[in-house]
Amino acid sequence: MAGFAARCRVWQDRHRDVKTPADNEKTELKSFYGVTYIPGLFDNKQLRQIINNNNINFAYKSNTTLSTIFTNTKTPIDKQQQNNVVYKIPCKGKANESCNKIYIGTTKRSLSTRMSEHKSDIEKQKETTALSQHAFHTGHSPDFDSIEILDKEKIEKKRLMIESLRIQQHIDKTMNLKEDTDNISSCYGVAIK
């Protein structure tokens, strides 16, 4: 026990000279902020003076992060295998006649599955979609090689809304039916154009 008391006295003697701020001294808190370093901006004397007067410290960081370097490491999914998409199919027209009409649709399944259904409907002359109706009545053929994915959305209600908005956006050249945009307010027409 005597050894323990001796060690405590030695510790107290060593730390007796440690200075602590007096009660009447005002301690200032510094603020720290992480910012992207911009050459020339933070070297400005006026800005430096404002920063120092307000006890602000900047921790400079880079815009380049691992996520920006390695974002494209995934193998892209083939367009035909993508699902939950809103797509656009242009019309080829006939041999001597071009057509500037487009069809806008959506599918939760793979795009290749939906295109197979469109092709089947046209071959069997089923008028189930505006695309097959257009092909049947005009003799035109859709350009299935020029399909474009406009949007991707997993939530069905949002995807259907996006499809309607896209149809409204291209209303002057779409072959889609009026019913495809019935759930869209007319005020969107002005905003979309």
Coordinates of N, CA, C and O in Angstrom, one line a residue:
M1 N 0.8 -1.2 0.0 CA 0.0 0.0 0.0 C 0.9 1.3 0.0 O 0.5 2.2 -0.6
A2 N 2.0 1.2 0.7 CA 2.9 2.3 0.7 C 3.4 2.7 -0.6 O 3.6 3.8 -1.0
G3 N 3.7 1.6 -1.5 CA 4.2 1.9 -2.8 C 3.1 2.6 -3.7 O 3.5 3.5 -4.5
F4 N 1.9 2.3 -3.5 CA 0.8 2.9 -4.2 C 0.7 4.4 -3.9 O 0.6 5.3 -4.7
A5 N 0.7 4.7 -2.6 CA 0.7 6.1 -2.2 C 1.9 6.9 -2.7 O 1.7 8.1 -3.1
A6 N 3.0 6.3 -2.7 CA 4.2 7.0 -3.2 C 4.1 7.3 -4.7 O 4.4 8.4 -5.2
R7 N 3.5 6.3 -5.5 CA 3.3 6.6 -6.9 C 2.3 7.7 -7.1 O 2.4 8.5 -8.1
C8 N 1.3 7.8 -6.3 CA 0.3 8.8 -6.4 C 0.9 10.2 -6.2 O 0.6 11.2 -6.9
R9 N 1.8 10.3 -5.2 CA 2.5 11.6 -4.9 C 3.4 12.0 -6.1 O 3.4 13.1 -6.4
V10 N 4.1 11.0 -6.6 CA 4.9 11.3 -7.8 C 4.1 11.8 -8.9 O 4.4 12.8 -9.6
W11 N 3.0 11.2 -9.2 CA 2.1 11.6 -10.3 C 1.6 13.0 -10.0 O 1.5 13.9 -10.9
Q12 N 1.2 13.3 -8.8 CA 0.7 14.6 -8.5 C 1.7 15.7 -8.6 O 1.5 16.8 -9.1
D13 N 3.0 15.4 -8.2 CA 4.1 16.3 -8.4 C 4.3 16.6 -9.9 O 4.6 17.8 -10.2
R14 N 4.3 15.6 -10.7 CA 4.5 15.8 -12.1 C 3.5 16.7 -12.8 O 3.8 17.5 -13.7
H15 N 2.2 16.6 -12.4 CA 1.1 17.2 -13.0 C 0.7 18.5 -12.3 O -0.2 19.2 -12.7
R16 N 1.4 18.9 -11.3 CA 1.1 20.1 -10.6 C 1.4 21.4 -11.4 O 0.7 22.4 -11.3
D17 N 2.3 21.3 -12.3 CA 2.7 22.5 -13.1 C 1.9 22.7 -14.4 O 2.1 23.6 -15.1
V18 N 0.9 21.8 -14.6 CA 0.1 21.9 -15.8 C -0.8 23.1 -15.7 O -1.5 23.3 -14.7
K19 N -0.7 23.9 -16.7 CA -1.5 25.2 -16.7 C -2.9 24.9 -17.2 O -3.1 24.3 -18.3
T20 N -3.9 25.4 -16.6 CA -5.3 25.3 -17.0 C -5.8 26.8 -17.2 O -5.3 27.7 -16.6
P21 N -6.7 27.0 -18.2 CA -7.1 28.3 -18.4 C -7.8 28.9 -17.1 O -8.6 28.1 -16.5
A22 N -7.6 30.1 -16.9 CA -8.2 30.7 -15.7 C -9.7 30.9 -16.0 O -10.2 30.9 -17.1
D23 N -10.5 30.9 -14.9 CA -11.9 31.0 -15.0 C -12.3 32.3 -15.8 O -13.3 32.3 -16.5
N24 N -11.5 33.3 -15.6 CA -11.9 34.6 -16.3 C -11.4 34.7 -17.7 O -11.8 35.6 -18.4
E25 N -10.6 33.7 -18.2 CA -10.2 33.7 -19.6 C -11.3 33.2 -20.5 O -12.0 32.3 -20.1
K26 N -11.4 33.8 -21.6 CA -12.5 33.4 -22.5 C -11.9 32.5 -23.5 O -10.9 32.8 -24.2
T27 N -12.4 31.2 -23.6 CA -12.0 30.3 -24.6 C -12.8 30.4 -25.8 O -14.0 30.4 -25.8
E28 N -12.2 30.5 -27.0 CA -12.9 30.7 -28.2 C -13.0 29.3 -28.9 O -12.0 28.6 -29.0
L29 N -14.2 29.0 -29.4 CA -14.4 27.8 -30.1 C -14.2 28.0 -31.6 O -14.6 29.1 -32.2
K30 N -13.5 27.1 -32.2 CA -13.3 27.2 -33.7 C -14.2 26.3 -34.4 O -14.6 25.2 -34.0
S31 N -14.7 26.8 -35.6 CA -15.6 26.0 -36.4 C -14.8 25.4 -37.5 O -13.9 26.0 -38.1
F32 N -15.1 24.1 -37.8 CA -14.4 23.4 -38.9 C -15.4 23.0 -40.0 O -16.5 22.6 -39.7
Y33 N -15.0 23.3 -41.2 CA -15.8 22.9 -42.4 C -15.0 22.2 -43.4 O -13.9 22.6 -43.7
G34 N -15.6 21.2 -44.0 CA -14.9 20.5 -45.2 C -15.4 21.2 -46.5 O -16.6 21.2 -46.7
V35 N -14.4 21.7 -47.2 CA -14.7 22.3 -48.5 C -13.8 21.8 -49.6 O -12.7 21.4 -49.3
T36 N -14.3 21.9 -50.8 CA -13.4 21.6 -52.0 C -12.5 22.7 -52.2 O -12.8 23.9 -52.2
Y37 N -11.2 22.4 -52.3 CA -10.2 23.4 -52.6 C -10.3 24.0 -54.0 O -10.3 23.2 -54.9
I38 N -10.4 25.3 -54.1 CA -10.4 26.0 -55.4 C -9.2 26.9 -55.4 O -9.1 27.8 -54.7
P39 N -8.2 26.5 -56.3 CA -7.0 27.3 -56.4 C -7.3 28.8 -56.7 O -8.1 29.1 -57.5
G40 N -6.7 29.7 -55.9 CA -6.8 31.1 -56.1 C -7.9 31.7 -55.2 O -7.8 32.8 -54.8
L41 N -9.0 30.9 -55.0 CA -10.1 31.5 -54.2 C -9.7 31.6 -52.7 O -9.9 32.6 -52.1
F42 N -9.1 30.5 -52.2 CA -8.8 30.6 -50.8 C -7.4 31.3 -50.5 O -7.0 31.4 -49.4
D43 N -6.8 31.7 -51.5 CA -5.5 32.5 -51.4 C -5.8 34.0 -51.3 O -4.9 34.8 -51.0
N44 N -7.0 34.4 -51.5 CA -7.5 35.8 -51.5 C -7.3 36.3 -50.1 O -7.8 35.8 -49.1
K45 N -6.6 37.5 -50.0 CA -6.3 38.1 -48.6 C -7.5 38.5 -47.9 O -7.6 38.3 -46.7
Q46 N -8.5 39.1 -48.6 CA -9.7 39.5 -47.9 C -10.5 38.3 -47.3 O -11.0 38.4 -46.2
L47 N -10.6 37.3 -48.1 CA -11.3 36.1 -47.7 C -10.5 35.4 -46.5 O -11.2 35.0 -45.5
R48 N -9.2 35.4 -46.6 CA -8.4 34.8 -45.5 C -8.6 35.6 -44.2 O -8.8 35.0 -43.1
Q49 N -8.7 37.0 -44.3 CA -8.9 37.8 -43.1 C -10.3 37.5 -42.5 O -10.4 37.4 -41.3
I50 N -11.3 37.4 -43.3 CA -12.7 37.1 -42.8 C -12.7 35.7 -42.1 O -13.3 35.5 -41.0
I51 N -12.0 34.7 -42.7 CA -12.0 33.4 -42.2 C -11.3 33.4 -40.8 O -11.8 32.8 -39.8
N52 N -10.1 34.1 -40.7 CA -9.4 34.1 -39.5 C -10.1 34.9 -38.4 O -10.0 34.5 -37.2
N53 N -10.8 36.0 -38.7 CA -11.5 36.8 -37.8 C -12.7 36.0 -37.2 O -13.1 36.4 -36.0
N54 N -13.2 35.1 -37.9 CA -14.4 34.4 -37.4 C -14.1 33.0 -36.8 O -15.0 32.2 -36.6
N55 N -12.8 32.7 -36.6 CA -12.4 31.5 -36.1 C -12.9 30.3 -36.9 O -13.5 29.3 -36.3
I56 N -12.8 30.4 -38.2 CA -13.2 29.3 -39.0 C -12.0 28.6 -39.6 O -11.0 29.2 -40.0
N57 N -12.0 27.3 -39.6 CA -11.0 26.5 -40.2 C -11.6 25.6 -41.3 O -12.6 25.0 -41.1
F58 N -10.9 25.6 -42.4 CA -11.3 24.8 -43.5 C -10.5 23.5 -43.6 O -9.2 23.6 -43.5
A59 N -11.1 22.4 -43.8 CA -10.4 21.2 -44.2 C -10.6 21.0 -45.6 O -11.8 20.7 -46.1
Y60 N -9.6 21.1 -46.4 CA -9.7 21.0 -47.9 C -9.9 19.5 -48.3 O -9.2 18.7 -47.8
K61 N -10.7 19.3 -49.3 CA -10.9 18.0 -49.8 C -11.0 18.0 -51.3 O -11.2 19.0 -51.9
S62 N -10.8 16.9 -51.9 CA -10.8 16.7 -53.3 C -12.1 16.3 -53.9 O -12.9 15.7 -53.2
N63 N -12.5 16.7 -55.1 CA -13.7 16.3 -55.7 C -13.5 14.9 -56.2 O -14.5 14.2 -56.4
T64 N -12.3 14.4 -56.4 CA -12.1 13.1 -56.9 C -12.2 12.1 -55.8 O -11.4 12.2 -54.8
T65 N -13.1 11.2 -55.8 CA -13.3 10.2 -54.8 C -13.3 8.8 -55.5 O -13.3 8.7 -56.7
L66 N -13.2 7.8 -54.7 CA -13.2 6.4 -55.2 C -14.4 6.2 -56.0 O -14.4 5.5 -57.1
S67 N -15.6 6.7 -55.6 CA -16.8 6.4 -56.3 C -16.9 7.1 -57.6 O -17.5 6.6 -58.6
T68 N -16.2 8.3 -57.8 CA -16.1 8.9 -59.1 C -15.2 8.2 -60.0 O -15.3 8.2 -61.2
I69 N -14.2 7.6 -59.5 CA -13.2 6.9 -60.3 C -13.7 5.5 -60.8 O -13.6 5.1 -61.9
F70 N -14.4 4.8 -59.9 CA -14.8 3.4 -60.2 C -16.3 3.3 -60.4 O -16.9 2.3 -60.1
T71 N -17.0 4.3 -61.0 CA -18.4 4.2 -61.2 C -18.8 3.3 -62.4 O -19.9 2.8 -62.4
N72 N -17.9 3.2 -63.4 CA -18.3 2.5 -64.6 C -17.7 1.1 -64.6 O -17.3 0.6 -65.6
T73 N -17.5 0.4 -63.4 CA -16.9 -0.9 -63.4 C -17.9 -2.0 -63.7 O -17.4 -3.1 -64.0
K74 N -19.2 -1.7 -63.7 CA -20.2 -2.7 -64.0 C -20.3 -2.9 -65.5 O -20.3 -2.0 -66.2
T75 N -20.5 -4.1 -65.9 CA -20.7 -4.4 -67.3 C -22.2 -3.9 -67.6 O -23.1 -4.3 -66.9
P76 N -22.3 -3.1 -68.6 CA -23.6 -2.5 -68.9 C -24.6 -3.6 -69.4 O -24.2 -4.6 -70.1
I77 N -25.8 -3.5 -69.0 CA -26.9 -4.5 -69.4 C -27.3 -4.2 -70.8 O -27.6 -3.0 -71.1
D78 N -27.4 -5.2 -71.6 CA -27.9 -5.0 -73.0 C -29.2 -4.4 -73.0 O -30.1 -4.7 -72.2
K79 N -29.5 -3.5 -74.0 CA -30.7 -2.7 -74.0 C -31.9 -3.7 -74.1 O -32.9 -3.5 -73.4
Q80 N -31.8 -4.8 -74.8 CA -33.0 -5.7 -74.9 C -33.2 -6.5 -73.6 O -34.3 -7.0 -73.5
Q81 N -32.3 -6.5 -72.7 CA -32.5 -7.3 -71.5 C -32.9 -6.4 -70.3 O -33.2 -6.9 -69.2
Q82 N -33.0 -5.1 -70.5 CA -33.4 -4.1 -69.5 C -34.9 -4.2 -69.3 O -35.7 -4.5 -70.2
N83 N -35.3 -4.0 -68.0 CA -36.7 -4.0 -67.7 C -37.1 -2.8 -66.9 O -36.3 -1.9 -66.7
N84 N -38.4 -2.6 -66.6 CA -38.9 -1.4 -66.0 C -38.6 -0.2 -66.7 O -38.0 0.8 -66.2
V85 N -38.9 -0.1 -68.0 CA -38.5 1.0 -68.9 C -39.6 1.6 -69.6 O -40.7 1.0 -69.8
V86 N -39.5 2.8 -70.0 CA -40.3 3.5 -70.9 C -39.5 3.6 -72.2 O -38.4 4.1 -72.2
Y87 N -40.1 3.2 -73.3 CA -39.3 3.1 -74.6 C -40.0 3.8 -75.7 O -41.2 4.1 -75.6
K88 N -39.3 4.0 -76.8 CA -39.8 4.7 -78.0 C -39.4 3.9 -79.2 O -38.3 3.5 -79.4
I89 N -40.4 3.6 -80.1 CA -40.2 2.9 -81.3 C -40.6 3.8 -82.5 O -41.7 4.3 -82.6
P90 N -39.6 4.2 -83.4 CA -40.0 5.0 -84.5 C -40.6 4.1 -85.6 O -40.4 2.9 -85.7
C91 N -41.3 4.7 -86.5 CA -42.0 4.0 -87.7 C -41.1 4.2 -88.9 O -40.7 5.3 -89.2
K92 N -40.8 3.1 -89.6 CA -40.1 3.2 -90.9 C -40.9 3.7 -92.0 O -40.4 4.3 -93.0
G93 N -42.2 3.5 -92.0 CA -43.0 3.8 -93.1 C -43.1 2.7 -94.1 O -42.9 1.5 -93.8
K94 N -43.4 3.0 -95.4 CA -43.4 2.0 -96.5 C -42.1 2.2 -97.3 O -41.3 3.1 -97.0
A95 N -42.0 1.4 -98.4 CA -40.9 1.5 -99.3 C -40.7 2.9 -99.9 O -39.6 3.4 -99.9
N96 N -41.8 3.5 -100.3 CA -41.7 4.8 -101.0 C -42.1 5.9 -100.1 O -42.2 7.1 -100.6
E97 N -42.5 5.6 -98.9 CA -43.1 6.6 -98.0 C -42.5 6.6 -96.7 O -42.4 5.6 -96.0
S98 N -42.0 7.7 -96.2 CA -41.4 7.8 -94.8 C -42.5 8.2 -93.9 O -43.5 8.8 -94.2
C99 N -42.3 7.9 -92.6 CA -43.3 8.2 -91.6 C -42.5 8.8 -90.4 O -41.5 8.2 -89.9
N100 N -42.9 9.9 -89.8 CA -42.2 10.5 -88.7 C -42.9 10.2 -87.4 O -42.6 10.8 -86.4
K101 N -43.8 9.2 -87.4 CA -44.6 8.9 -86.2 C -43.7 8.0 -85.3 O -42.8 7.3 -85.7
I102 N -44.0 8.1 -84.0 CA -43.3 7.2 -83.0 C -44.4 6.6 -82.1 O -45.5 7.1 -81.9
Y103 N -44.0 5.5 -81.4 CA -44.8 4.9 -80.4 C -44.1 4.9 -79.1 O -42.9 4.5 -79.1
I104 N -44.7 5.3 -78.1 CA -44.1 5.3 -76.8 C -44.9 4.3 -75.9 O -46.1 4.3 -75.8
G105 N -44.1 3.4 -75.3 CA -44.7 2.3 -74.4 C -43.9 2.1 -73.2 O -42.8 2.7 -73.0
T106 N -44.4 1.2 -72.3 CA -43.7 0.9 -71.1 C -43.8 -0.6 -70.8 O -44.8 -1.3 -71.3
T107 N -42.9 -1.2 -70.1 CA -42.9 -2.6 -69.8 C -42.1 -2.8 -68.5 O -41.1 -2.1 -68.2
K108 N -42.7 -3.7 -67.7 CA -41.9 -4.1 -66.5 C -41.0 -5.3 -66.7 O -40.1 -5.6 -66.0
R109 N -41.3 -6.0 -67.8 CA -40.5 -7.2 -68.2 C -39.4 -6.7 -69.1 O -39.2 -5.6 -69.4
S110 N -38.6 -7.7 -69.6 CA -37.5 -7.3 -70.4 C -38.0 -6.7 -71.7 O -39.1 -7.1 -72.2
L111 N -37.2 -5.8 -72.3 CA -37.6 -5.1 -73.5 C -37.8 -6.1 -74.7 O -38.7 -6.0 -75.5
S112 N -36.9 -7.1 -74.7 CA -37.0 -8.1 -75.8 C -38.3 -8.9 -75.8 O -38.9 -9.2 -76.8
T113 N -38.8 -9.2 -74.5 CA -40.1 -9.9 -74.4 C -41.2 -9.0 -74.9 O -42.1 -9.5 -75.7
R114 N -41.2 -7.7 -74.6 CA -42.3 -6.8 -75.0 C -42.2 -6.6 -76.6 O -43.2 -6.5 -77.2
M115 N -41.0 -6.5 -77.1 CA -40.9 -6.4 -78.6 C -41.4 -7.6 -79.3 O -42.0 -7.5 -80.4
S116 N -41.2 -8.8 -78.7 CA -41.7 -10.0 -79.3 C -43.2 -10.0 -79.4 O -43.8 -10.4 -80.4
E117 N -43.8 -9.4 -78.3 CA -45.3 -9.3 -78.3 C -45.8 -8.3 -79.4 O -46.8 -8.6 -80.0
H118 N -45.1 -7.2 -79.5 CA -45.5 -6.2 -80.5 C -45.4 -6.9 -81.9 O -46.3 -6.7 -82.8
K119 N -44.3 -7.6 -82.2 CA -44.1 -8.2 -83.5 C -45.2 -9.3 -83.8 O -45.7 -9.3 -84.9
S120 N -45.5 -10.0 -82.7 CA -46.6 -11.0 -82.8 C -47.9 -10.4 -83.1 O -48.7 -10.9 -84.0
D121 N -48.2 -9.3 -82.5 CA -49.5 -8.6 -82.7 C -49.6 -8.1 -84.1 O -50.7 -8.2 -84.7
I122 N -48.5 -7.6 -84.6 CA -48.5 -7.0 -86.0 C -48.7 -8.2 -87.0 O -49.4 -8.1 -88.0
E123 N -47.9 -9.3 -86.8 CA -48.0 -10.4 -87.7 C -49.4 -11.0 -87.7 O -50.0 -11.4 -88.8
K124 N -50.1 -11.1 -86.5 CA -51.4 -11.7 -86.4 C -52.5 -10.7 -86.7 O -53.7 -11.0 -86.5
Q125 N -52.1 -9.4 -87.0 CA -53.0 -8.3 -87.2 C -54.0 -8.1 -86.0 O -55.2 -7.8 -86.2
K126 N -53.5 -8.2 -84.8 CA -54.2 -7.9 -83.6 C -54.1 -6.4 -83.4 O -53.0 -5.9 -83.4
E127 N -55.2 -5.7 -83.2 CA -55.1 -4.3 -82.9 C -55.2 -4.0 -81.4 O -56.0 -3.2 -81.0
T128 N -54.3 -4.6 -80.7 CA -54.2 -4.4 -79.2 C -53.5 -3.2 -78.8 O -53.8 -2.7 -77.7
T129 N -52.6 -2.6 -79.6 CA -51.9 -1.4 -79.2 C -52.0 -0.4 -80.4 O -52.3 -0.8 -81.5
A130 N -51.7 0.8 -80.1 CA -51.7 1.8 -81.1 C -50.6 1.5 -82.2 O -50.8 1.8 -83.4
L131 N -49.5 0.8 -81.8 CA -48.5 0.4 -82.7 C -49.0 -0.6 -83.7 O -48.8 -0.4 -84.9
S132 N -49.7 -1.6 -83.3 CA -50.2 -2.6 -84.2 C -51.3 -2.0 -85.0 O -51.5 -2.3 -86.2
Q133 N -52.1 -1.1 -84.5 CA -53.2 -0.4 -85.2 C -52.6 0.4 -86.4 O -53.1 0.4 -87.5
H134 N -51.6 1.1 -86.1 CA -50.9 2.0 -87.1 C -50.3 1.1 -88.2 O -50.5 1.4 -89.4
A135 N -49.7 0.0 -87.8 CA -49.1 -0.9 -88.8 C -50.1 -1.5 -89.7 O -50.0 -1.6 -90.9
F136 N -51.3 -1.9 -89.1 CA -52.3 -2.6 -89.8 C -53.0 -1.6 -90.8 O -53.3 -1.9 -92.0
H137 N -53.4 -0.4 -90.3 CA -54.1 0.5 -91.1 C -53.3 1.3 -92.2 O -53.8 1.7 -93.2
T138 N -52.0 1.4 -92.0 CA -51.2 2.2 -92.9 C -50.3 1.3 -93.7 O -49.8 1.8 -94.8
G139 N -50.0 0.1 -93.3 CA -49.1 -0.8 -94.0 C -47.7 -0.5 -93.7 O -46.7 -1.0 -94.3
H140 N -47.4 0.4 -92.7 CA -46.1 0.8 -92.3 C -45.5 -0.3 -91.4 O -46.3 -1.1 -90.8
S141 N -44.2 -0.3 -91.2 CA -43.6 -1.2 -90.3 C -42.7 -0.5 -89.3 O -42.0 0.4 -89.6
P142 N -42.8 -0.9 -88.0 CA -42.0 -0.2 -87.0 C -40.5 -0.6 -87.1 O -40.2 -1.6 -87.6
D143 N -39.7 0.3 -86.7 CA -38.2 0.1 -86.8 C -37.8 -0.4 -85.4 O -37.3 0.3 -84.6
F144 N -37.9 -1.7 -85.3 CA -37.5 -2.4 -84.0 C -36.0 -2.3 -83.8 O -35.6 -2.6 -82.6
D145 N -35.2 -2.0 -84.8 CA -33.7 -1.9 -84.6 C -33.3 -0.5 -84.0 O -32.2 -0.4 -83.5
S146 N -34.3 0.4 -84.0 CA -34.0 1.8 -83.5 C -34.7 2.1 -82.2 O -35.0 3.3 -82.0
I147 N -35.0 1.1 -81.4 CA -35.7 1.3 -80.2 C -34.8 2.1 -79.2 O -33.6 1.9 -79.2
E148 N -35.4 3.1 -78.6 CA -34.7 3.9 -77.6 C -35.3 3.8 -76.2 O -36.6 3.9 -76.1
I149 N -34.5 3.6 -75.2 CA -35.1 3.6 -73.8 C -35.0 5.1 -73.4 O -34.0 5.7 -73.3
L150 N -36.2 5.6 -73.0 CA -36.3 7.0 -72.6 C -36.1 7.1 -71.1 O -35.4 8.0 -70.6
D151 N -36.7 6.2 -70.3 CA -36.6 6.3 -68.9 C -36.6 4.9 -68.2 O -37.1 4.0 -68.8
K152 N -36.1 4.8 -67.0 CA -36.2 3.6 -66.2 C -36.8 4.0 -64.9 O -36.5 4.9 -64.3
E153 N -37.8 3.2 -64.5 CA -38.5 3.4 -63.2 C -39.0 2.1 -62.7 O -39.8 1.4 -63.4
K154 N -38.7 1.7 -61.5 CA -39.2 0.4 -60.9 C -40.6 0.4 -60.4 O -41.3 -0.5 -60.5
I155 N -41.0 1.6 -59.9 CA -42.4 1.7 -59.4 C -43.4 1.9 -60.5 O -43.3 2.8 -61.3
E156 N -44.3 1.0 -60.6 CA -45.2 0.9 -61.8 C -46.0 2.2 -61.9 O -46.2 2.7 -63.1
K157 N -46.6 2.8 -60.9 CA -47.4 4.0 -61.0 C -46.6 5.1 -61.6 O -47.0 5.9 -62.4
K158 N -45.4 5.3 -61.1 CA -44.5 6.3 -61.6 C -44.1 6.1 -63.0 O -44.1 7.0 -63.8
R159 N -43.9 4.8 -63.4 CA -43.5 4.5 -64.8 C -44.6 4.8 -65.7 O -44.4 5.3 -66.8
L160 N -45.9 4.5 -65.3 CA -47.0 4.8 -66.2 C -47.2 6.3 -66.3 O -47.6 6.8 -67.4
M161 N -47.0 7.0 -65.2 CA -47.1 8.5 -65.3 C -46.0 9.0 -66.2 O -46.3 9.9 -67.0
I162 N -44.8 8.5 -66.1 CA -43.7 9.0 -67.0 C -44.1 8.7 -68.5 O -43.8 9.5 -69.4
E163 N -44.6 7.5 -68.7 CA -45.0 7.1 -70.1 C -46.1 8.2 -70.6 O -45.9 8.7 -71.7
S164 N -47.1 8.5 -69.8 CA -48.1 9.5 -70.2 C -47.5 10.8 -70.5 O -47.8 11.5 -71.4
L165 N -46.5 11.2 -69.6 CA -45.9 12.5 -69.8 C -45.0 12.5 -71.1 O -45.0 13.5 -71.8
R166 N -44.3 11.4 -71.4 CA -43.6 11.3 -72.6 C -44.5 11.4 -73.8 O -44.1 12.0 -74.8
I167 N -45.6 10.7 -73.8 CA -46.6 10.8 -74.9 C -47.0 12.2 -75.1 O -47.1 12.7 -76.2
Q168 N -47.4 12.9 -74.0 CA -47.8 14.3 -74.0 C -46.7 15.2 -74.6 O -47.0 16.1 -75.4
Q169 N -45.5 14.9 -74.2 CA -44.3 15.6 -74.7 C -44.2 15.5 -76.2 O -43.8 16.5 -76.9
H170 N -44.5 14.4 -76.8 CA -44.3 14.2 -78.3 C -45.7 14.0 -78.9 O -45.8 13.3 -79.9
I171 N -46.7 14.7 -78.4 CA -48.1 14.5 -78.9 C -48.3 14.8 -80.3 O -49.1 14.2 -81.0
D172 N -47.5 15.7 -80.9 CA -47.6 16.0 -82.3 C -47.1 14.9 -83.3 O -47.6 14.9 -84.4
K173 N -46.3 14.0 -82.8 CA -45.8 13.0 -83.7 C -46.0 11.5 -83.2 O -45.5 10.6 -83.7
T174 N -46.7 11.4 -82.1 CA -46.9 10.1 -81.5 C -48.2 9.4 -82.2 O -49.1 10.1 -82.5
M175 N -48.1 8.1 -82.2 CA -49.3 7.3 -82.7 C -50.1 6.8 -81.6 O -51.1 6.1 -81.8
N176 N -49.7 7.1 -80.4 CA -50.4 6.6 -79.2 C -51.9 7.2 -79.2 O -52.1 8.2 -79.7
L177 N -52.7 6.5 -78.5 CA -54.1 6.9 -78.4 C -54.3 7.9 -77.4 O -53.5 8.1 -76.5
K178 N -55.4 8.7 -77.5 CA -55.8 9.7 -76.5 C -55.9 9.2 -75.1 O -55.5 9.8 -74.2
E179 N -56.4 7.9 -75.0 CA -56.6 7.3 -73.7 C -55.2 7.2 -72.9 O -55.2 7.1 -71.7
D180 N -54.1 7.1 -73.6 CA -52.8 7.0 -73.0 C -52.4 8.2 -72.2 O -51.5 8.1 -71.3
T181 N -53.1 9.3 -72.4 CA -52.7 10.5 -71.6 C -53.9 11.1 -70.8 O -53.9 12.2 -70.4
D182 N -55.0 10.3 -70.7 CA -56.1 10.8 -69.9 C -55.8 11.1 -68.5 O -56.5 11.9 -67.9
N183 N -54.8 10.4 -67.9 CA -54.6 10.7 -66.5 C -53.6 11.9 -66.3 O -53.2 12.2 -65.2
I184 N -53.3 12.6 -67.3 CA -52.4 13.8 -67.2 C -53.2 15.0 -67.4 O -54.0 15.2 -68.3
S185 N -53.0 16.0 -66.4 CA -53.7 17.2 -66.4 C -53.2 18.0 -67.7 O -52.1 18.0 -68.1
S186 N -54.1 18.8 -68.2 CA -53.8 19.6 -69.4 C -52.7 20.7 -69.1 O -52.0 21.2 -70.0
C187 N -52.6 21.1 -67.8 CA -51.6 22.1 -67.5 C -50.1 21.6 -67.7 O -49.2 22.3 -67.9
Y188 N -50.0 20.2 -67.7 CA -48.6 19.7 -68.0 C -48.2 19.9 -69.4 O -47.0 20.0 -69.7
G189 N -49.2 20.0 -70.3 CA -48.9 20.2 -71.7 C -48.0 21.5 -71.9 O -47.1 21.4 -72.7
V190 N -48.3 22.5 -71.2 CA -47.6 23.8 -71.4 C -46.2 23.6 -70.8 O -45.2 24.0 -71.4
A191 N -46.1 22.9 -69.7 CA -44.8 22.8 -69.0 C -43.8 21.8 -69.8 O -42.6 22.0 -69.8
I192 N -44.4 20.8 -70.4 CA -43.6 19.8 -71.1 C -43.1 20.3 -72.4 O -41.9 20.0 -72.8
K193 N -43.8 21.1 -73.1 CA -43.4 21.6 -74.5 C -42.2 22.5 -74.4 O -41.7 23.1 -73.6

